[in-house]
Amino acid sequence: MRMPRGLDCGITRLCATIGLAALIGLMTPHAYAAGGLSISNPDGAAVRALVIGIDDYQHVRKLKGAVADATDIVTSLKSMGVGDVVVLTNAQADRASVLREISALVERTKNNDLIFLSIAGHGTQEPERVKGSEPDGMENVFLLPGFETTPTGSVERVLGSEFNHFIRQFELRGARVIFVADTCHGGGMVRDIDPRAAEMSFRQVPRYTLLVDELKPVSDSNDPKSELDLDHTAFLAAVDRYTKAPEVRIPGIDGLRGALSYAVARAVEGSADINHDGKVTLKELFSNVRQVVYQLSDQRQNIVTISSPPQTPDTDVAFELTRGVVLIQGPAARAASGSAGSGAIEGQAPAPPAVTAKASTIPTLAAAATKELPAGDAPGPLRLAAPIRLAATARRAIL
């Protein structure tokens, strides 16, 4: 019997929401007694964060979801008990303020601290300043709100090598770093047009040339040449260099969002603890975030993850989750959590292919970004009952 059209659509939307809920860990066979869940550093030291989100660009195309991304991550960190969280949004994120706050964070950092760095906004590429530092000769750049191609406006950007400089400073103080870049540095320059793109418009501004560049990069002799010269840092990037990162509409969430930032915020809240042991390994973090992003973007977006060569993602713990009370499991957990304890949804699709770099396979983040998956390694279907529709704007690409 044919179902009424309105009812059929309603059931489809409900199935989509339930599928996403299962993916981000809202449905779990475990339950906890009353008490706040918090994030903790496995080394026993502090957790600190600097979070940046920029929508309101003054001279290039504005974005719509980057400030919401930053707000979401900050809210998640604070709700999980992290006290040292600094956020810079829009006009607050000028170059002087970014350098001041990241330098101050370095000064506060102690041995064994865990540092979260997150930036959501426009990204681009420029010719490398250090010859041979990038395999394709192009360096990632993060644009700040006042950027323009005038001498004064040229200062309002941060080079990828400058972030690496500060990450090295954190490491020299004995800290570990998780760096989240919800930006787009390539923009799909060599990809065919997506046949679904009629529903979308992509955020692009013309490639620029700086006739006079007044930026004086922060650097010193200890700076790493690339991300894989670092020792205790995990990177999560929204896309590779050939892919545009679309903003998505998420069921139950107003406005547009970056899928990577949304997934990281949920991971921080506990969804990345796949085996429910209270410890989130780098592998669990990468896998959970990758699958959520892949699902939210209707299989358009496959993140790039990189761990430093000395790290072992299978066993190295990114962060721990703690409560002030004992974990309840088994029948008691089901009684406490009610219907939420029904377990994983049957038939859930597998995760998308990993794009995780180690020194033995991919020399730098740029190289990781330029690797294309063989046709035989294409991910299998990972669909909700109905795909989450992409908004009619795409994300963070500067061509």
Short mmCIF file of C-alpha atoms in Angstrom, two decimals:
data_model
loop_
_atom_site.label_atom_id
_atom_site.label_comp_id
_atom_site.label_asym_id
_atom_site.label_seq_id
_atom_site.Cartn_x
_atom_site.Cartn_y
_atom_site.Cartn_z
CA MET A 1 0.00 0.00 0.00
CA ARG A 2 1.42 3.39 -0.95
CA MET A 3 2.17 5.58 2.03
CA PRO A 4 0.85 9.16 2.01
CA ARG A 5 3.51 11.48 0.60
CA GLY A 6 3.77 13.69 3.71
CA LEU A 7 4.09 10.71 6.04
CA ASP A 8 6.73 9.12 3.83
CA CYS A 9 8.85 12.30 3.90
CA GLY A 10 8.44 12.56 7.66
CA ILE A 11 9.66 8.99 8.20
CA THR A 12 12.60 9.61 5.89
CA ARG A 13 13.67 12.67 7.87
CA LEU A 14 13.28 10.76 11.14
CA CYS A 15 15.46 7.91 9.85
CA ALA A 16 18.11 10.40 8.75
CA THR A 17 18.21 12.00 12.17
CA ILE A 18 18.38 8.65 13.98
CA GLY A 19 21.21 7.52 11.71
CA LEU A 20 23.23 10.64 12.45
CA ALA A 21 22.51 10.32 16.16
CA ALA A 22 23.94 6.82 16.17
CA LEU A 23 27.00 8.00 14.29
CA ILE A 24 27.91 10.71 16.79
CA GLY A 25 27.31 8.51 19.77
CA LEU A 26 23.98 9.78 21.02
CA MET A 27 22.70 6.23 21.16
CA THR A 28 24.88 4.00 23.33
CA PRO A 29 24.52 0.73 25.24
CA HIS A 30 26.19 2.35 28.23
CA ALA A 31 24.70 4.70 30.76
CA TYR A 32 26.28 6.67 33.55
CA ALA A 33 25.02 7.64 36.96
CA ALA A 34 24.35 11.32 37.46
CA GLY A 35 27.50 13.39 37.24
CA GLY A 36 29.30 15.55 34.69
CA LEU A 37 31.44 13.98 31.98
CA SER A 38 34.71 15.85 31.49
CA ILE A 39 37.69 15.71 29.21
CA SER A 40 41.07 15.10 30.80
CA ASN A 41 44.68 14.91 29.75
CA PRO A 42 46.03 11.34 29.91
CA ASP A 43 49.34 12.79 31.16
CA GLY A 44 47.58 14.47 34.08
CA ALA A 45 48.36 18.06 33.06
CA ALA A 46 46.08 20.85 31.82
CA VAL A 47 43.98 21.07 28.67
CA ARG A 48 44.12 24.48 26.94
CA ALA A 49 42.63 25.81 23.72
CA LEU A 50 42.71 28.65 21.20
CA VAL A 51 39.73 28.66 18.81
CA ILE A 52 39.32 31.00 15.81
CA GLY A 53 36.28 31.45 13.56
CA ILE A 54 35.87 34.08 10.82
CA ASP A 55 32.77 34.82 8.73
CA ASP A 56 32.94 38.60 8.37
CA TYR A 57 35.66 39.14 5.80
CA GLN A 58 35.88 42.79 4.78
CA HIS A 59 37.35 42.45 1.28
CA VAL A 60 36.72 38.87 0.17
CA ARG A 61 33.56 36.82 0.12
CA LYS A 62 32.00 36.38 3.54
CA LEU A 63 31.29 33.00 5.12
CA LYS A 64 28.26 31.91 7.14
CA GLY A 65 29.24 29.00 9.37
CA ALA A 66 32.76 29.59 10.69
CA VAL A 67 31.79 31.59 13.78
CA ALA A 68 29.17 28.96 14.63
CA ASP A 69 31.92 26.35 14.26
CA ALA A 70 34.15 28.17 16.74
CA THR A 71 31.27 28.73 19.16
CA ASP A 72 30.33 25.05 19.04
CA ILE A 73 33.88 23.85 19.78
CA VAL A 74 34.29 26.37 22.60
CA THR A 75 30.96 25.36 24.14
CA SER A 76 31.91 21.68 23.95
CA LEU A 77 35.32 22.24 25.54
CA LYS A 78 33.91 24.34 28.36
CA SER A 79 31.05 21.93 29.00
CA MET A 80 33.67 19.19 29.31
CA GLY A 81 35.49 21.10 32.03
CA VAL A 82 38.23 22.90 30.06
CA GLY A 83 38.82 26.24 31.73
CA ASP A 84 41.63 27.76 29.66
CA VAL A 85 39.77 28.45 26.40
CA VAL A 86 40.35 31.58 24.31
CA VAL A 87 38.11 32.34 21.33
CA LEU A 88 38.64 34.93 18.59
CA THR A 89 35.85 35.58 16.10
CA ASN A 90 35.53 37.97 13.16
CA ALA A 91 37.17 41.37 13.89
CA GLN A 92 38.76 39.98 17.06
CA ALA A 93 40.89 37.69 14.88
CA ASP A 94 43.21 40.28 13.34
CA ARG A 95 46.85 39.27 13.00
CA ALA A 96 48.06 41.19 16.04
CA SER A 97 45.43 39.54 18.25
CA VAL A 98 46.05 36.04 16.87
CA LEU A 99 49.81 36.33 17.45
CA ARG A 100 49.29 37.85 20.89
CA GLU A 101 46.91 35.13 22.06
CA ILE A 102 48.89 32.21 20.68
CA SER A 103 52.09 33.64 22.19
CA ALA A 104 50.35 34.04 25.55
CA LEU A 105 49.10 30.45 25.31
CA VAL A 106 52.68 29.30 24.70
CA GLU A 107 53.76 31.16 27.85
CA ARG A 108 51.00 29.47 29.91
CA THR A 109 51.81 26.02 28.59
CA LYS A 110 53.45 23.56 30.98
CA ASN A 111 55.01 20.14 30.56
CA ASN A 112 52.54 17.45 29.41
CA ASP A 113 49.73 19.94 28.65
CA LEU A 114 47.29 19.16 25.83
CA ILE A 115 46.73 22.07 23.41
CA PHE A 116 43.73 22.37 21.09
CA LEU A 117 44.19 24.78 18.18
CA SER A 118 41.23 25.27 15.83
CA ILE A 119 40.65 27.68 12.96
CA ALA A 120 37.60 27.95 10.70
CA GLY A 121 37.63 30.40 7.81
CA HIS A 122 39.08 31.09 4.38
CA GLY A 123 42.24 29.30 3.30
CA THR A 124 44.39 29.64 0.21
CA GLN A 125 47.82 28.75 -1.14
CA GLU A 126 50.84 30.85 -2.00
CA PRO A 127 54.28 30.02 -3.35
CA GLU A 128 56.45 28.58 -0.59
CA ARG A 129 58.89 30.92 1.13
CA VAL A 130 61.31 28.16 2.17
CA LYS A 131 62.53 26.39 -0.94
CA GLY A 132 61.74 22.68 -0.84
CA SER A 133 59.45 22.87 2.18
CA GLU A 134 56.37 21.82 0.19
CA PRO A 135 56.34 19.06 -2.45
CA ASP A 136 54.22 21.13 -4.84
CA GLY A 137 55.94 24.42 -4.03
CA MET A 138 52.77 25.90 -2.50
CA GLU A 139 52.25 26.83 1.15
CA ASN A 140 48.92 26.83 3.00
CA VAL A 141 47.76 30.25 4.17
CA PHE A 142 44.93 31.25 6.52
CA LEU A 143 43.23 34.56 5.74
CA LEU A 144 42.12 36.94 8.48
CA PRO A 145 39.13 39.34 8.31
CA GLY A 146 41.01 42.40 7.07
CA PHE A 147 42.98 40.68 4.33
CA GLU A 148 43.22 42.42 0.96
CA THR A 149 45.88 42.72 -1.72
CA THR A 150 47.06 46.17 -0.64
CA PRO A 151 50.36 46.55 1.24
CA THR A 152 48.52 47.09 4.54
CA GLY A 153 45.96 44.36 3.91
CA SER A 154 48.63 41.83 2.98
CA VAL A 155 49.62 41.61 6.64
CA GLU A 156 46.24 40.13 7.63
CA ARG A 157 47.01 36.47 7.09
CA VAL A 158 48.85 33.66 8.87
CA LEU A 159 51.14 31.30 7.02
CA GLY A 160 50.99 27.58 7.62
CA SER A 161 54.69 27.71 8.49
CA GLU A 162 53.88 30.23 11.23
CA PHE A 163 51.40 27.85 12.82
CA ASN A 164 54.09 25.18 12.64
CA HIS A 165 56.47 27.60 14.38
CA PHE A 166 54.09 28.02 17.31
CA ILE A 167 53.29 24.32 17.44
CA ARG A 168 57.01 23.67 17.80
CA GLN A 169 57.07 26.12 20.71
CA PHE A 170 54.30 24.14 22.41
CA GLU A 171 56.21 20.91 21.84
CA LEU A 172 59.44 22.38 23.22
CA ARG A 173 57.52 23.06 26.43
CA GLY A 174 56.55 19.40 26.58
CA ALA A 175 52.98 19.72 25.29
CA ARG A 176 50.98 17.68 22.80
CA VAL A 177 48.89 19.47 20.16
CA ILE A 178 45.67 18.74 18.27
CA PHE A 179 45.30 21.14 15.33
CA VAL A 180 41.96 21.43 13.49
CA ALA A 181 41.87 23.36 10.18
CA ASP A 182 38.30 23.72 8.94
CA THR A 183 39.42 25.60 5.85
CA CYS A 184 39.88 24.88 2.17
CA HIS A 185 43.25 25.46 0.51
CA GLY A 186 42.67 23.98 -2.92
CA GLY A 187 39.14 24.51 -4.10
CA GLY A 188 38.80 21.61 -6.50
CA MET A 189 40.86 23.13 -9.27
CA VAL A 190 41.34 19.85 -11.14
CA ARG A 191 38.08 18.13 -10.37
CA ASP A 192 35.22 17.68 -12.76
CA ILE A 193 32.03 19.55 -12.03
CA ASP A 194 29.88 17.68 -9.55
CA PRO A 195 26.56 16.95 -11.29
CA ARG A 196 24.82 17.86 -8.02
CA ALA A 197 26.41 21.32 -8.03
CA ALA A 198 23.37 22.93 -9.64
CA GLU A 199 21.96 23.06 -6.09
CA MET A 200 25.05 24.84 -4.79
CA SER A 201 27.28 27.83 -5.31
CA PHE A 202 30.91 27.64 -4.28
CA ARG A 203 32.67 30.28 -2.24
CA GLN A 204 35.48 31.45 -4.44
CA VAL A 205 37.35 34.67 -4.97
CA PRO A 206 39.95 35.15 -7.71
CA ARG A 207 43.53 34.06 -7.04
CA TYR A 208 45.40 37.10 -5.88
CA THR A 209 48.84 38.57 -6.51
CA LEU A 210 50.58 40.63 -3.85
CA LEU A 211 52.63 43.31 -5.59
CA VAL A 212 53.85 44.52 -2.20
CA ASP A 213 53.85 42.01 0.66
CA GLU A 214 54.45 43.58 4.06
CA LEU A 215 53.98 40.39 6.06
CA LYS A 216 56.98 39.63 8.26
CA PRO A 217 56.63 35.94 9.15
CA VAL A 218 57.30 34.71 12.66
CA SER A 219 60.10 32.17 12.49
CA ASP A 220 63.31 30.94 14.11
CA SER A 221 65.97 28.31 13.62
CA ASN A 222 63.97 25.59 15.42
CA ASP A 223 61.05 25.77 12.99
CA PRO A 224 60.02 22.51 11.33
CA LYS A 225 60.07 22.37 7.55
CA SER A 226 56.76 20.53 7.46
CA GLU A 227 54.09 19.05 9.72
CA LEU A 228 55.92 15.73 9.81
CA ASP A 229 58.99 17.33 11.35
CA LEU A 230 56.88 17.76 14.49
CA ASP A 231 56.88 15.15 17.26
CA HIS A 232 53.66 15.28 19.26
CA THR A 233 50.99 16.81 17.03
CA ALA A 234 47.83 15.48 15.39
CA PHE A 235 46.36 17.37 12.42
CA LEU A 236 42.79 17.21 11.12
CA ALA A 237 42.15 19.12 7.88
CA ALA A 238 38.73 19.55 6.29
CA VAL A 239 39.71 18.41 2.79
CA ASP A 240 42.64 17.68 0.54
CA ARG A 241 43.93 20.23 -1.95
CA TYR A 242 41.68 19.08 -4.77
CA THR A 243 38.37 19.17 -2.92
CA LYS A 244 35.99 21.92 -1.87
CA ALA A 245 34.67 21.72 1.66
CA PRO A 246 30.92 22.38 1.56
CA GLU A 247 28.97 23.89 4.39
CA VAL A 248 26.13 21.62 5.44
CA ARG A 249 22.77 21.82 7.09
CA ILE A 250 22.61 19.53 10.09
CA PRO A 251 19.26 18.19 11.31
CA GLY A 252 18.13 20.13 14.35
CA ILE A 253 20.84 22.78 13.97
CA ASP A 254 20.06 26.28 12.70
CA GLY A 255 22.17 27.80 9.95
CA LEU A 256 25.18 26.44 8.11
CA ARG A 257 28.10 24.54 9.58
CA GLY A 258 31.46 23.12 8.74
CA ALA A 259 31.22 19.36 9.01
CA LEU A 260 34.74 18.99 10.45
CA SER A 261 34.20 21.44 13.30
CA TYR A 262 30.83 19.91 14.12
CA ALA A 263 32.34 16.42 14.19
CA VAL A 264 35.27 17.53 16.38
CA ALA A 265 32.90 19.17 18.86
CA ARG A 266 30.91 15.94 19.17
CA ALA A 267 34.14 13.92 19.48
CA VAL A 268 35.24 16.13 22.37
CA GLU A 269 31.89 15.46 24.06
CA GLY A 270 32.59 11.73 23.98
CA SER A 271 31.36 10.32 20.67
CA ALA A 272 34.91 9.39 19.65
CA ASP A 273 35.23 6.91 22.54
CA ILE A 274 34.25 4.08 20.24
CA ASN A 275 35.00 1.22 22.65
CA HIS A 276 33.69 3.10 25.72
CA ASP A 277 36.85 2.63 27.75
CA GLY A 278 37.15 6.31 28.67
CA LYS A 279 40.23 6.75 26.47
CA VAL A 280 40.10 8.28 22.99
CA THR A 281 43.07 7.16 20.93
CA LEU A 282 44.23 9.10 17.90
CA LYS A 283 42.87 6.30 15.74
CA GLU A 284 39.44 6.56 17.40
CA LEU A 285 39.46 10.36 17.05
CA PHE A 286 40.42 10.24 13.37
CA SER A 287 37.97 7.45 12.56
CA ASN A 288 34.98 8.97 14.34
CA VAL A 289 35.50 12.47 12.94
CA ARG A 290 36.10 11.12 9.44
CA GLN A 291 32.88 9.10 9.41
CA VAL A 292 30.72 11.91 10.79
CA VAL A 293 32.09 14.37 8.24
CA TYR A 294 31.62 11.89 5.41
CA GLN A 295 28.02 11.31 6.39
CA LEU A 296 27.14 14.96 6.97
CA SER A 297 28.56 15.97 3.58
CA ASP A 298 26.63 13.28 1.69
CA GLN A 299 29.96 11.57 0.86
CA ARG A 300 31.53 14.67 -0.68
CA GLN A 301 34.12 15.34 2.01
CA ASN A 302 36.90 13.04 3.18
CA ILE A 303 39.14 14.66 5.78
CA VAL A 304 42.93 14.47 5.90
CA THR A 305 44.49 13.33 9.19
CA ILE A 306 48.17 13.35 10.05
CA SER A 307 49.99 12.18 13.15
CA SER A 308 53.62 12.96 13.92
CA PRO A 309 56.06 10.15 13.04
CA PRO A 310 56.86 9.23 16.68
CA GLN A 311 53.15 8.80 17.46
CA THR A 312 51.32 5.48 17.27
CA PRO A 313 47.65 6.26 16.47
CA ASP A 314 46.42 2.79 17.50
CA THR A 315 47.60 3.22 21.08
CA ASP A 316 48.46 6.88 21.70
CA VAL A 317 45.66 8.50 23.70
CA ALA A 318 44.47 11.89 22.45
CA PHE A 319 42.40 12.58 25.56
CA GLU A 320 40.47 10.81 28.28
CA LEU A 321 36.86 11.09 29.47
CA THR A 322 36.17 11.01 33.17
CA ARG A 323 33.20 11.21 35.54
CA GLY A 324 32.96 11.64 39.25
CA VAL A 325 31.03 8.38 39.53
CA VAL A 326 31.34 4.77 38.43
CA LEU A 327 30.35 3.65 34.97
CA ILE A 328 27.18 1.55 34.96
CA GLN A 329 27.09 -1.23 32.37
CA GLY A 330 24.94 -4.20 31.43
CA PRO A 331 21.24 -4.52 32.41
CA ALA A 332 21.52 -1.69 34.91
CA ALA A 333 22.75 0.60 32.18
CA ARG A 334 19.74 -0.25 30.03
CA ALA A 335 17.40 0.37 32.91
CA ALA A 336 19.05 3.73 33.59
CA SER A 337 19.14 4.88 29.98
CA GLY A 338 15.80 3.48 28.83
CA SER A 339 15.37 3.18 25.13
CA ALA A 340 18.63 5.04 24.49
CA GLY A 341 20.49 1.89 25.42
CA SER A 342 19.40 -0.09 22.42
CA GLY A 343 22.89 -0.21 20.90
CA ALA A 344 24.15 0.49 17.41
CA ILE A 345 21.73 0.72 14.54
CA GLU A 346 21.67 -2.44 12.51
CA GLY A 347 23.06 -2.13 9.00
CA GLN A 348 25.13 0.97 9.70
CA ALA A 349 27.43 1.55 6.75
CA PRO A 350 31.23 1.30 7.09
CA ALA A 351 33.46 4.32 7.56
CA PRO A 352 34.90 6.09 4.51
CA PRO A 353 38.50 5.40 3.48
CA ALA A 354 41.20 6.74 5.75
CA VAL A 355 43.44 9.55 4.59
CA THR A 356 45.81 9.30 7.53
CA ALA A 357 49.44 10.19 6.98
CA LYS A 358 52.52 8.74 8.61
CA ALA A 359 56.10 9.54 7.67
CA SER A 360 56.54 6.22 5.88
CA THR A 361 53.67 6.84 3.49
CA ILE A 362 53.12 10.56 2.95
CA PRO A 363 55.91 13.12 3.43
CA THR A 364 53.85 16.23 4.24
CA LEU A 365 50.34 17.54 4.60
CA ALA A 366 50.58 18.86 1.06
CA ALA A 367 51.56 15.44 -0.20
CA ALA A 368 48.73 13.84 1.73
CA ALA A 369 46.40 16.29 0.10
CA THR A 370 47.58 15.53 -3.41
CA LYS A 371 47.26 11.74 -3.14
CA GLU A 372 44.20 10.44 -4.96
CA LEU A 373 42.53 7.21 -4.01
CA PRO A 374 42.64 4.41 -6.59
CA ALA A 375 39.34 3.65 -8.21
CA GLY A 376 39.17 0.31 -6.45
CA ASP A 377 39.46 2.03 -3.05
CA ALA A 378 36.44 4.23 -3.47
CA PRO A 379 34.33 4.22 -0.33
CA GLY A 380 31.22 2.15 -0.21
CA PRO A 381 27.86 3.78 0.29
CA LEU A 382 27.41 5.59 3.59
CA ARG A 383 23.95 7.05 3.40
CA LEU A 384 21.21 7.98 5.77
CA ALA A 385 17.69 7.01 4.77
CA ALA A 386 17.73 10.42 3.07
CA PRO A 387 20.93 12.41 2.45
CA ILE A 388 21.51 15.54 4.49
CA ARG A 389 21.15 18.31 1.95
CA LEU A 390 24.04 20.65 1.43
CA ALA A 391 23.29 24.32 1.77
CA ALA A 392 23.26 26.49 -1.29
CA THR A 393 26.71 27.81 -0.44
CA ALA A 394 30.03 26.01 -0.26
CA ARG A 395 32.92 26.57 2.03
CA ARG A 396 36.20 28.32 2.42
CA ALA A 397 37.87 27.99 -0.96
CA ILE A 398 40.11 30.71 -2.30
CA LEU A 399 41.16 30.18 -5.87
#
